[in-house]
Structure formats: C-alpha cells, structure tokens
Coordinates of C-alpha atoms in Angstrom, one line a residue:
M1 CA 13.9 -27.6 23.8
N2 CA 10.9 -30.1 23.9
V3 CA 8.9 -27.5 26.0
M4 CA 9.6 -24.9 23.4
A5 CA 8.5 -27.2 20.6
K6 CA 5.2 -27.9 22.4
A7 CA 4.6 -24.2 22.7
E8 CA 5.4 -23.7 19.1
K9 CA 2.8 -26.4 18.2
K10 CA 0.0 -24.4 19.9
I11 CA 0.4 -21.6 17.3
S12 CA -2.7 -21.8 15.0
S13 CA -2.8 -21.0 11.5
A14 CA -5.4 -18.3 12.1
F15 CA -3.0 -16.5 14.7
I16 CA -0.3 -16.8 12.1
Y17 CA -2.2 -15.2 9.2
F18 CA -3.8 -12.5 11.5
F19 CA -0.4 -11.3 13.1
G20 CA 1.3 -12.0 9.8
S21 CA -1.0 -9.5 8.0
F22 CA -1.2 -7.1 11.1
G23 CA 1.5 -5.0 9.8
G24 CA -1.1 -3.7 7.4
I25 CA -2.8 -2.0 10.2
L26 CA 0.4 0.1 11.0
F27 CA 0.7 1.0 7.3
G28 CA -3.0 2.0 7.1
Y29 CA -2.9 3.9 10.4
D30 CA 0.1 6.1 9.4
I31 CA -1.5 6.7 6.0
G32 CA -4.7 7.9 7.7
V33 CA -3.8 9.5 11.1
M34 CA -2.4 12.9 9.5
T35 CA -5.8 13.5 7.9
G36 CA -7.3 14.3 11.4
A37 CA -3.9 15.6 12.8
L38 CA -3.1 18.2 10.4
P39 CA -5.9 20.7 11.1
F40 CA -4.9 20.9 14.8
L41 CA -1.2 20.8 13.9
Q42 CA -1.7 23.8 11.5
A43 CA -3.5 25.9 14.0
D44 CA -1.0 25.0 16.9
W45 CA 2.1 25.8 14.7
H46 CA 0.4 28.5 12.6
L47 CA 1.1 26.8 9.4
E48 CA -2.2 27.8 7.7
N49 CA -0.4 29.7 5.0
A50 CA 2.6 27.3 4.7
A51 CA 1.5 25.1 1.9
S52 CA 4.9 23.5 1.1
L53 CA 5.7 22.7 4.8
V54 CA 2.3 21.3 5.1
G55 CA 2.8 19.1 2.1
W56 CA 6.3 17.9 3.5
I57 CA 5.1 17.2 6.9
T58 CA 2.1 14.9 5.3
S59 CA 4.1 13.2 2.6
A60 CA 7.3 12.7 4.6
V61 CA 6.3 9.1 5.5
M62 CA 5.9 8.3 1.9
F63 CA 9.3 9.7 1.1
G64 CA 10.8 7.5 3.8
A65 CA 8.8 4.5 2.6
I66 CA 10.6 4.9 -0.9
F67 CA 13.8 3.7 0.7
G68 CA 12.2 1.5 3.5
G69 CA 10.6 -1.0 1.1
A70 CA 13.7 -1.4 -0.9
L71 CA 15.9 -1.7 2.3
A72 CA 13.7 -4.3 4.2
G73 CA 13.5 -6.5 1.1
Q74 CA 17.3 -6.8 1.0
L75 CA 17.8 -7.3 4.6
S76 CA 14.9 -9.7 4.9
D77 CA 16.8 -12.1 2.6
K78 CA 19.6 -11.9 4.9
F79 CA 18.1 -11.8 8.4
G80 CA 14.5 -13.2 7.7
R81 CA 11.0 -11.9 7.3
R82 CA 10.1 -12.2 10.9
K83 CA 13.2 -10.4 12.3
M84 CA 12.7 -7.5 10.0
I85 CA 9.1 -7.1 10.8
L86 CA 10.1 -7.1 14.4
M87 CA 12.5 -4.4 13.7
S88 CA 9.9 -2.4 11.6
A89 CA 7.7 -2.5 14.6
I90 CA 10.4 -1.1 17.0
V91 CA 11.2 1.7 14.6
F92 CA 7.6 2.3 14.2
V93 CA 7.1 2.7 18.0
V94 CA 10.2 4.8 18.5
F95 CA 9.3 7.3 15.9
S96 CA 5.6 7.5 16.6
V97 CA 6.3 8.6 20.1
L98 CA 9.0 11.2 18.9
S99 CA 6.4 12.5 16.4
G100 CA 3.8 13.0 19.3
V101 CA 6.4 14.8 21.6
S102 CA 7.6 17.1 18.8
P103 CA 9.2 20.2 20.5
D104 CA 7.5 23.5 19.8
M105 CA 10.3 25.7 18.5
G106 CA 8.6 27.7 15.7
E107 CA 9.5 26.8 12.2
A108 CA 12.1 24.5 13.4
S109 CA 9.6 22.3 14.8
A110 CA 8.2 21.5 11.2
Y111 CA 11.6 20.4 10.0
Y112 CA 12.0 18.3 13.1
L113 CA 8.7 16.5 12.4
I114 CA 9.5 16.2 8.7
I115 CA 12.8 14.2 9.7
V116 CA 11.1 12.1 12.3
R117 CA 8.3 11.1 9.9
M118 CA 10.8 10.4 7.1
L119 CA 12.4 7.8 9.5
L120 CA 9.0 6.5 10.5
G121 CA 8.5 6.0 6.7
L122 CA 11.4 3.5 6.7
A123 CA 9.1 1.3 8.8
V124 CA 5.9 2.0 7.0
G125 CA 7.7 1.1 3.6
A126 CA 9.2 -2.0 5.3
A127 CA 5.8 -3.2 6.5
S128 CA 4.3 -2.6 2.9
A129 CA 7.0 -4.7 1.4
L130 CA 7.5 -7.6 4.3
V131 CA 3.8 -8.3 5.1
P132 CA 2.8 -9.4 1.5
A133 CA 6.2 -11.3 1.2
Y134 CA 5.7 -13.1 4.6
M135 CA 2.0 -13.9 3.9
S136 CA 2.7 -15.2 0.3
E137 CA 5.3 -17.6 1.7
M138 CA 3.0 -18.9 4.5
A139 CA -0.3 -19.1 2.7
P140 CA -1.2 -22.3 0.6
A141 CA -1.4 -21.5 -3.1
K142 CA -5.2 -21.8 -3.3
A143 CA -5.5 -19.4 -0.5
R144 CA -3.1 -16.7 -1.6
G145 CA -5.8 -14.6 -3.4
R146 CA -8.0 -14.3 -0.4
L147 CA -5.0 -13.6 1.9
S148 CA -3.9 -10.8 -0.4
G149 CA -7.3 -9.4 0.1
L150 CA -6.9 -9.9 3.8
N151 CA -3.7 -7.8 3.7
Q152 CA -5.7 -4.9 1.9
T153 CA -8.5 -5.1 4.5
M154 CA -5.8 -4.9 7.1
I155 CA -4.6 -1.6 5.6
V156 CA -8.0 0.0 5.2
S157 CA -8.9 -1.0 8.7
G158 CA -5.9 0.6 9.9
M159 CA -6.9 3.8 8.1
L160 CA -10.5 3.5 9.4
L161 CA -8.9 3.0 12.9
S162 CA -6.9 6.2 12.6
Y163 CA -9.9 8.2 11.6
V164 CA -11.9 7.0 14.6
V165 CA -9.1 7.8 16.8
D166 CA -8.9 11.3 15.2
F167 CA -12.7 11.9 15.7
L168 CA -12.6 10.7 19.3
L169 CA -9.7 13.2 20.2
K170 CA -10.9 16.1 18.3
D171 CA -12.4 17.8 21.5
L172 CA -9.1 17.8 23.3
P173 CA -7.0 21.1 23.5
G174 CA -5.5 21.5 19.9
E175 CA -1.9 20.9 21.1
W176 CA -2.8 17.6 22.7
A177 CA -5.2 16.4 20.0
W178 CA -2.5 16.1 17.3
R179 CA 0.2 14.9 19.6
L180 CA -2.0 12.0 20.8
M181 CA -3.3 11.2 17.3
L182 CA 0.4 10.9 16.1
G183 CA 1.8 9.2 19.3
L184 CA -1.0 6.5 19.6
A185 CA 0.4 4.9 16.4
A186 CA 2.9 3.2 18.8
V187 CA 0.0 1.2 20.2
P188 CA -0.7 -1.1 17.3
A189 CA 3.0 -1.3 16.6
L190 CA 3.6 -2.7 19.9
I191 CA 0.8 -5.1 19.6
L192 CA 2.4 -6.1 16.3
F193 CA 5.8 -6.6 18.1
L194 CA 4.3 -8.9 20.7
G195 CA 2.3 -11.0 18.2
V196 CA 5.3 -11.6 15.9
L197 CA 7.5 -12.7 18.9
R198 CA 5.3 -15.8 18.5
L199 CA 5.2 -16.1 15.0
P200 CA 7.5 -18.7 13.1
E201 CA 10.0 -17.7 10.4
S202 CA 8.8 -18.3 6.8
P203 CA 9.6 -21.8 5.5
R204 CA 11.0 -20.5 2.2
F205 CA 13.6 -18.4 4.2
L206 CA 14.5 -21.5 6.5
L207 CA 15.1 -23.6 3.4
R208 CA 17.3 -21.0 2.0
K209 CA 19.4 -21.1 5.0
G210 CA 19.6 -24.9 4.9
D211 CA 17.2 -25.6 7.9
E212 CA 14.9 -28.3 6.3
A213 CA 14.0 -29.6 9.7
Q214 CA 12.6 -26.3 11.1
A215 CA 10.9 -25.4 7.6
R216 CA 9.0 -28.8 7.9
K217 CA 7.9 -28.0 11.4
V218 CA 6.7 -24.5 10.4
L219 CA 4.7 -26.0 7.5
S220 CA 3.2 -28.5 9.9
Y221 CA 1.5 -25.5 11.7
I222 CA -0.3 -24.5 8.6
R223 CA -0.7 -27.4 6.3
K224 CA -3.0 -30.5 6.8
N225 CA -1.0 -33.6 5.9
P226 CA 2.5 -34.8 5.5
A227 CA 2.1 -35.4 1.8
E228 CA 1.2 -31.8 1.2
I229 CA 4.4 -30.6 3.3
D230 CA 6.6 -32.8 1.3
Q231 CA 5.2 -31.5 -2.0
E232 CA 5.5 -27.9 -0.8
L233 CA 9.1 -28.4 0.5
A234 CA 10.1 -29.9 -3.0
S235 CA 8.4 -27.1 -4.8
I236 CA 10.2 -24.4 -2.7
K237 CA 13.6 -26.0 -3.2
E238 CA 13.0 -26.1 -7.0
T239 CA 11.8 -22.4 -7.0
A240 CA 14.7 -21.3 -5.1
K241 CA 17.0 -23.1 -7.4
E242 CA 15.4 -21.3 -10.4
E243 CA 15.6 -18.0 -8.7
R244 CA 19.4 -18.3 -8.0
Q245 CA 19.8 -19.2 -11.6
A246 CA 17.7 -16.4 -12.7
N247 CA 19.4 -13.8 -10.5
Q248 CA 22.9 -14.9 -11.7
K249 CA 21.7 -14.1 -15.3
T250 CA 19.8 -10.9 -14.9
S251 CA 20.6 -7.2 -14.3
W252 CA 18.7 -3.9 -14.2
A253 CA 19.1 -3.7 -18.1
T254 CA 17.3 -7.0 -18.6
L255 CA 14.0 -5.4 -17.4
F256 CA 14.0 -3.4 -20.5
S257 CA 15.1 -5.9 -23.0
G258 CA 12.8 -6.9 -25.8
K259 CA 11.6 -10.1 -24.1
Y260 CA 10.5 -8.4 -20.9
R261 CA 10.0 -4.6 -21.7
Y262 CA 6.2 -5.1 -22.4
L263 CA 5.4 -6.7 -18.9
V264 CA 7.6 -4.3 -16.9
I265 CA 6.0 -1.3 -18.5
A266 CA 2.7 -2.8 -17.7
G267 CA 3.4 -3.7 -14.1
V268 CA 5.4 -0.6 -13.1
G269 CA 2.9 1.6 -15.1
V270 CA -0.2 0.4 -13.2
A271 CA 1.6 0.9 -9.9
A272 CA 2.5 4.5 -10.8
F273 CA -1.0 5.3 -12.0
Q274 CA -2.5 4.0 -8.9
Q275 CA -1.0 6.9 -6.9
F276 CA -0.9 9.6 -9.6
Q277 CA -4.7 9.3 -9.9
G278 CA -5.0 11.3 -6.6
A279 CA -6.6 8.8 -4.2
N280 CA -4.0 9.7 -1.5
A281 CA -5.1 13.5 -1.9
I282 CA -8.5 12.4 -0.5
F283 CA -7.0 10.3 2.3
Y284 CA -4.7 12.9 3.5
Y285 CA -6.6 15.8 3.2
I286 CA -10.3 15.2 3.0
P287 CA -11.0 17.5 6.2
L288 CA -9.3 20.5 4.4
I289 CA -11.0 19.6 1.2
V290 CA -14.4 20.0 2.9
Q291 CA -13.1 23.1 4.7
K292 CA -12.4 24.7 1.3
A293 CA -15.7 23.6 -0.2
T294 CA -18.0 24.6 2.6
G295 CA -16.0 27.1 4.9
Q296 CA -16.5 25.1 7.9
A297 CA -13.3 24.5 10.1
A298 CA -11.4 21.4 9.1
S299 CA -11.4 20.2 12.7
S300 CA -15.0 20.0 12.7
N301 CA -15.2 17.9 9.6
L302 CA -13.4 14.6 11.1
M303 CA -16.6 12.5 10.4
W304 CA -15.7 12.7 6.6
P305 CA -12.6 10.6 7.0
I306 CA -14.7 8.0 9.0
V307 CA -17.1 7.9 6.0
Q308 CA -14.3 7.3 3.6
G309 CA -12.9 4.7 5.9
V310 CA -16.1 2.8 6.0
I311 CA -16.3 2.8 2.2
L312 CA -12.7 1.4 1.9
V313 CA -13.3 -1.4 4.3
V314 CA -16.6 -2.4 2.6
G315 CA -14.9 -2.1 -0.9
S316 CA -12.1 -4.3 0.3
L317 CA -14.6 -7.0 1.3
V318 CA -16.4 -6.7 -2.0
Y319 CA -13.2 -7.2 -3.8
M320 CA -12.7 -10.3 -1.9
W321 CA -16.1 -11.4 -3.3
I322 CA -15.6 -10.6 -6.9
A323 CA -11.8 -11.0 -7.3
D324 CA -12.1 -14.2 -9.3
K325 CA -15.2 -13.4 -11.1
F326 CA -14.2 -10.7 -13.4
N327 CA -11.2 -10.0 -15.6
R328 CA -8.4 -7.8 -14.1
R329 CA -8.5 -5.4 -17.1
T330 CA -12.3 -5.2 -16.8
L331 CA -12.3 -4.0 -13.2
L332 CA -9.5 -1.6 -13.6
M333 CA -11.0 0.2 -16.7
V334 CA -14.5 0.4 -15.2
G335 CA -13.1 1.6 -12.0
G336 CA -10.6 4.0 -13.7
A337 CA -13.4 5.4 -15.8
V338 CA -15.8 6.1 -13.0
M339 CA -13.1 7.5 -10.8
G340 CA -12.0 9.8 -13.7
L341 CA -15.6 11.0 -14.1
S342 CA -16.2 11.5 -10.4
F343 CA -13.1 13.9 -10.5
I344 CA -14.1 15.8 -13.7
L345 CA -17.8 16.2 -13.3
P346 CA -17.5 18.5 -10.3
A347 CA -15.6 21.0 -12.4
V348 CA -18.0 20.6 -15.3
I349 CA -21.0 21.2 -13.1
N350 CA -19.3 24.2 -11.3
W351 CA -18.6 25.8 -14.7
M352 CA -22.2 25.3 -15.9
M353 CA -23.6 26.1 -12.4
P354 CA -21.5 28.5 -10.4
N355 CA -23.9 28.2 -7.4
M356 CA -23.4 24.6 -7.2
N357 CA -23.9 23.0 -3.7
P358 CA -20.4 22.9 -2.4
M359 CA -21.0 19.5 -1.0
T360 CA -21.4 18.0 -4.4
I361 CA -17.6 17.7 -4.7
V362 CA -17.5 15.5 -1.5
V363 CA -20.3 13.2 -2.8
F364 CA -18.3 12.7 -5.9
L365 CA -15.3 12.1 -3.7
C366 CA -17.2 9.4 -2.0
I367 CA -18.1 7.8 -5.4
Y368 CA -14.3 7.9 -6.4
V369 CA -13.3 6.1 -3.1
A370 CA -16.1 3.4 -3.4
F371 CA -14.8 2.2 -7.0
Y372 CA -11.1 2.8 -6.0
S373 CA -11.5 0.6 -3.1
F374 CA -12.4 -2.6 -5.1
T375 CA -10.5 -2.0 -8.2
W376 CA -7.2 0.0 -8.3
A377 CA -6.5 -0.4 -4.7
P378 CA -6.3 -4.1 -4.5
L379 CA -5.9 -5.0 -8.0
T380 CA -2.7 -3.2 -8.7
W381 CA -0.9 -5.5 -6.1
V382 CA -2.5 -8.6 -7.5
L383 CA -1.5 -7.7 -11.0
V384 CA 2.0 -6.7 -10.0
G385 CA 2.6 -10.1 -8.3
E386 CA 1.3 -12.1 -11.2
I387 CA 2.7 -10.1 -14.2
F388 CA 6.5 -10.3 -13.7
P389 CA 8.3 -13.4 -15.0
L390 CA 10.6 -15.3 -12.6
A391 CA 14.0 -14.2 -14.0
I392 CA 13.1 -10.5 -13.2
R393 CA 10.5 -10.6 -10.4
G394 CA 12.5 -9.2 -7.6
R395 CA 14.0 -6.4 -9.4
A396 CA 10.7 -5.6 -11.3
S397 CA 8.6 -5.7 -8.2
G398 CA 10.8 -3.4 -6.4
L399 CA 10.8 -0.9 -9.1
A400 CA 6.9 -1.1 -9.2
S401 CA 6.9 -0.4 -5.5
S402 CA 9.3 2.5 -5.6
F403 CA 7.3 4.2 -8.4
N404 CA 4.2 3.6 -6.3
W405 CA 5.5 5.3 -3.4
I406 CA 7.1 8.1 -5.4
G407 CA 3.7 8.9 -6.6
S408 CA 2.2 8.7 -3.2
W409 CA 4.9 11.1 -1.9
L410 CA 4.3 13.6 -4.8
V411 CA 0.4 13.6 -4.5
G412 CA 0.9 14.2 -0.7
L413 CA 3.5 17.1 -1.3
I414 CA 1.9 19.0 -4.1
F415 CA -1.9 18.8 -3.5
P416 CA -1.9 21.6 -0.8
I417 CA 0.3 23.7 -3.0
M418 CA -2.0 23.2 -6.1
T419 CA -5.2 24.0 -4.1
A420 CA -3.3 27.1 -2.8
S421 CA -2.9 28.3 -6.4
M422 CA -5.9 27.2 -8.2
P423 CA -9.7 26.2 -7.7
Q424 CA -10.1 22.7 -6.0
E425 CA -12.4 21.5 -8.7
A426 CA -9.6 22.2 -11.3
V427 CA -7.0 20.2 -9.2
F428 CA -9.3 17.1 -9.0
A429 CA -10.1 17.4 -12.7
I430 CA -6.4 17.1 -13.5
F431 CA -6.4 14.0 -11.4
G432 CA -9.6 13.0 -13.3
I433 CA -7.6 13.3 -16.8
I434 CA -4.9 11.1 -15.2
C435 CA -7.4 8.5 -14.3
I436 CA -8.7 8.4 -18.0
L437 CA -5.2 8.1 -19.3
G438 CA -4.8 5.3 -16.8
V439 CA -7.8 3.6 -18.4
I440 CA -6.2 4.0 -21.9
F441 CA -2.8 2.5 -20.5
V442 CA -4.6 -0.7 -19.1
K443 CA -6.5 -1.0 -22.6
T444 CA -3.5 -0.7 -24.8
C445 CA -0.5 -1.7 -22.6
V446 CA -1.7 -4.4 -19.9
P447 CA -2.2 -8.1 -20.5
E448 CA -5.0 -10.0 -18.9
T449 CA -3.5 -12.2 -16.3
R450 CA -6.7 -13.8 -14.6
G451 CA -6.9 -17.5 -15.1
H452 CA -3.3 -17.7 -16.8
T453 CA -0.4 -19.5 -15.4
L454 CA 2.8 -17.6 -14.8
E455 CA 4.4 -19.2 -17.7
E456 CA 1.4 -18.2 -20.0
I457 CA 1.7 -14.5 -19.0
E458 CA 5.5 -14.7 -19.6
E459 CA 4.8 -16.0 -23.1
Q460 CA 2.4 -13.0 -23.7
G461 CA 5.3 -10.7 -23.0
T462 CA 7.6 -12.8 -25.2
N463 CA 5.3 -12.8 -28.0
H464 CA 4.7 -9.0 -27.7
G465 CA 8.4 -8.4 -28.0
R466 CA 8.8 -10.6 -31.1
V467 CA 5.9 -8.6 -32.7
K468 CA 7.4 -5.4 -31.8
A469 CA 10.8 -6.5 -33.2
S470 CA 9.2 -7.6 -36.5
N471 CA 7.2 -4.3 -36.8
P472 CA 9.3 -1.6 -35.1
E473 CA 7.0 1.1 -36.5
N474 CA 4.3 -0.2 -34.2

C-alpha cells in the first residue's frame, strides 16, 4: 500500500493535465480522418455517385456521439470519470480497428462501416463529455479558462494529426490507404488508455462516494498548500450539497420555465448554431470541395486539410491569448459576421464574374476557418459552461451538447447530397445566411457572461423572465 502511495505521489500536475485532456486528440482525430480517407474509400467501393451513403458513412460517428455523450455523463456519475475515459479508449481501439478491416462485400460494406462508425461515435461522444468534466474538476479555478483552451487545442491538434497521417499515406494503394487511415485511430486511443491508467480519479467524484482521504490525496498532487486543499474540499462539499438539492427540485420542464427559459435558449441556441453554420462541411469534405472547384482528383488535394488544421491550431492559441480580453458576445458577433461573408461572397462574385478563379472559394473557406477557430469553436463551450444556473446545469448542458451533435451529424449527412443537386457556391451561401442569423441571435438573445459571476448571470435570466412576464407582447 505504501509503495503504491509513493508511486502515486510521483504523478505531476503536468502529467495529469496532459493525459486528462488527451481524449481531445481522439475526438479531433476521428473528426478529421475521414477527410482524407473518403476519396480513397469512394474509389475503392465505387461510391462516387452514392451521395447519401457517403453522407451516412461520414456522419455516422456524429450520430453515435449524440448518444455517447449523454450515456457517458450518467455512467461517469456512477463509476467515475477515470473509469469511463478508460472504457471510451477501449471502445475507440476496438471500433477503429474494425473500421480499418471492413470487409469488401459490395453495398453491404457501406452499411457495415456505418454501423461500426456509429458505435465508434459512442466513444467520441463520451470523450467530448468526459474530458471537459474531468479537467474542470481537476483544475484550480483560476486556471480553468486556460485549461478549457488546452482541451480545444488538443481537439484541433488531433484533427491536424489525422490530416498529416492522411497525407503521408496517400501514395499507398487505394484500398490500403483508407484502411490504415481509419485503423491508425487506435494508436492515440491506446496511448490514452495507458496514460489514464496512471491518472487519479476526480476529487469531486471521490467525495461524492464518501472517500475524503483519497480526495485529499488527489488534491495534494495538483494544489500547492494544505490550506488551499482544505478550502477546496469544503467548497466541493458545499457545491455537491447544493447540486443534490437542485436536482431534487428540477425536471426537464424546469428548463423552459419563465425563470430559466432565456438562459437555456441562449446556451442551447449558441451550441446549435455552432454546427449548423457549416464548419464541419469544410473539415469533413475539403478535398472533395477542392475537387469540385478545380476538377483535380480529391486524393491529390490532401494538403488542403493540413492547411485547415494548421489554421485551427494557431486559432486555438490565439483564443487562449485573447480569451479574457474581449467580451464573449463581441467575439461571437465579429466571428459570425466574417464567417457569413466568407460563405456568401464567393456566390456573389461567381454570379457577377462567371469566370471566377475556382480557387477563390477555397481562399474564402480558409478565412472562415481562421475566424471560426478563435471565436465560435472555443467560445461556444466557454459560454455553455458559464450560462446555465446550478439548478439546471446538468440537464441544460446535456441538451446543448445533444443539439450540437445533432447539428454536426446533419451537416455531415446532407452536405454531399446538397452539393450533388446544386452549385457548391449556393450551398455555402445557405450556410453563410445561417452564420448571419447566428450573429442576430447572439445580439438579441445571448447575455454577456465575461466578468460576471454565475450568480449575476442567473440574475440576468431571472430579470429577463420578469420583464417578459410583465410585457408578454415583447
């Protein structure tokens, strides 16, 4: 027992935060890997004219993630964050390998891969829910903003990693290329599993299970002095008591009562807009977008995903630098406006100049990704984490996450169907209009949360509910 305790004492806070957030690598890798694998998969299985099947293969992970996040959240309250992250890593390894060894059985192969990727999506959704929860419970309050930025950086780094792997494997025979691209997702999942084996459980979960001694030991790894540990233990106990009381008094109907409706609509709306604005259409399909614009084979355009990945990583670092220097609403509105124009202007230019250089649309997509990377991408989850009052936080956060994954799934599913039936510029113009609607939504429906305590934000919602009740015509 003493030997084990000494071994645990060697765990550094850097190790805990690195592997605590490493699940973001898995999340990002599987978002990005299909971008490079799809052109080879289409050619190998002759799916060039099967837009709906292509959409389902690409979006199946997001469909599974809708359920994986909700399921993992509930199970982690019972079994612990650490154990559920380990389980997610195992599921990720198994179904990544099964994706790579998909049998070649004609059209039946596509349905096999769709099912396997749906099951893989359970792990992706679980990682997206468990990693932020674990990190927020391990991090000191003053570092939570930066560490939420670290999670975003891990996600986009995972996407960039997948793009680089796709590029390095592109010269293999087509059948081997896409299989290795999908199968190699098991490698970061295995690294995560081995790293998390050494991680401690969340002190909040340990206290909830009555193990105060172990919770104190875990906090001693990541806090500087005993007084800070005592203060945090007391704070966790008080918060856990308030949460138990809140959960006993609330139901799903509570979310849309007059007191909370304003804040729930704001948080869930921002989470939904983030996906319906079309970002994932770029991340999933950029080689096919370039192919349609230029006529060059998609498999020869795998440098463009790397360009997008580098922009995303740089943008996540920019966000960590500016996060607390500008209002949330300002960044969301500026970002959304530029994103919308980046989608709409190519359609306008193409209408005015039919001989427009086909790469113009790709340049505008890069501008879109740049502004998305340091505004809507990270700020959506910062705002969702801040805006929901304690009494409804669990249910409201789950609802926001579900709407976000539903949007991600639908964009991945319908984009190839839309581009098969209308000009590419028109499809992006539709997403551009949604971006502008998102700006209007933020302007009219979302309160500012920067610099406000959670109690002040809740009071804004309460006051807004009172105003609406006294002026129902508004």
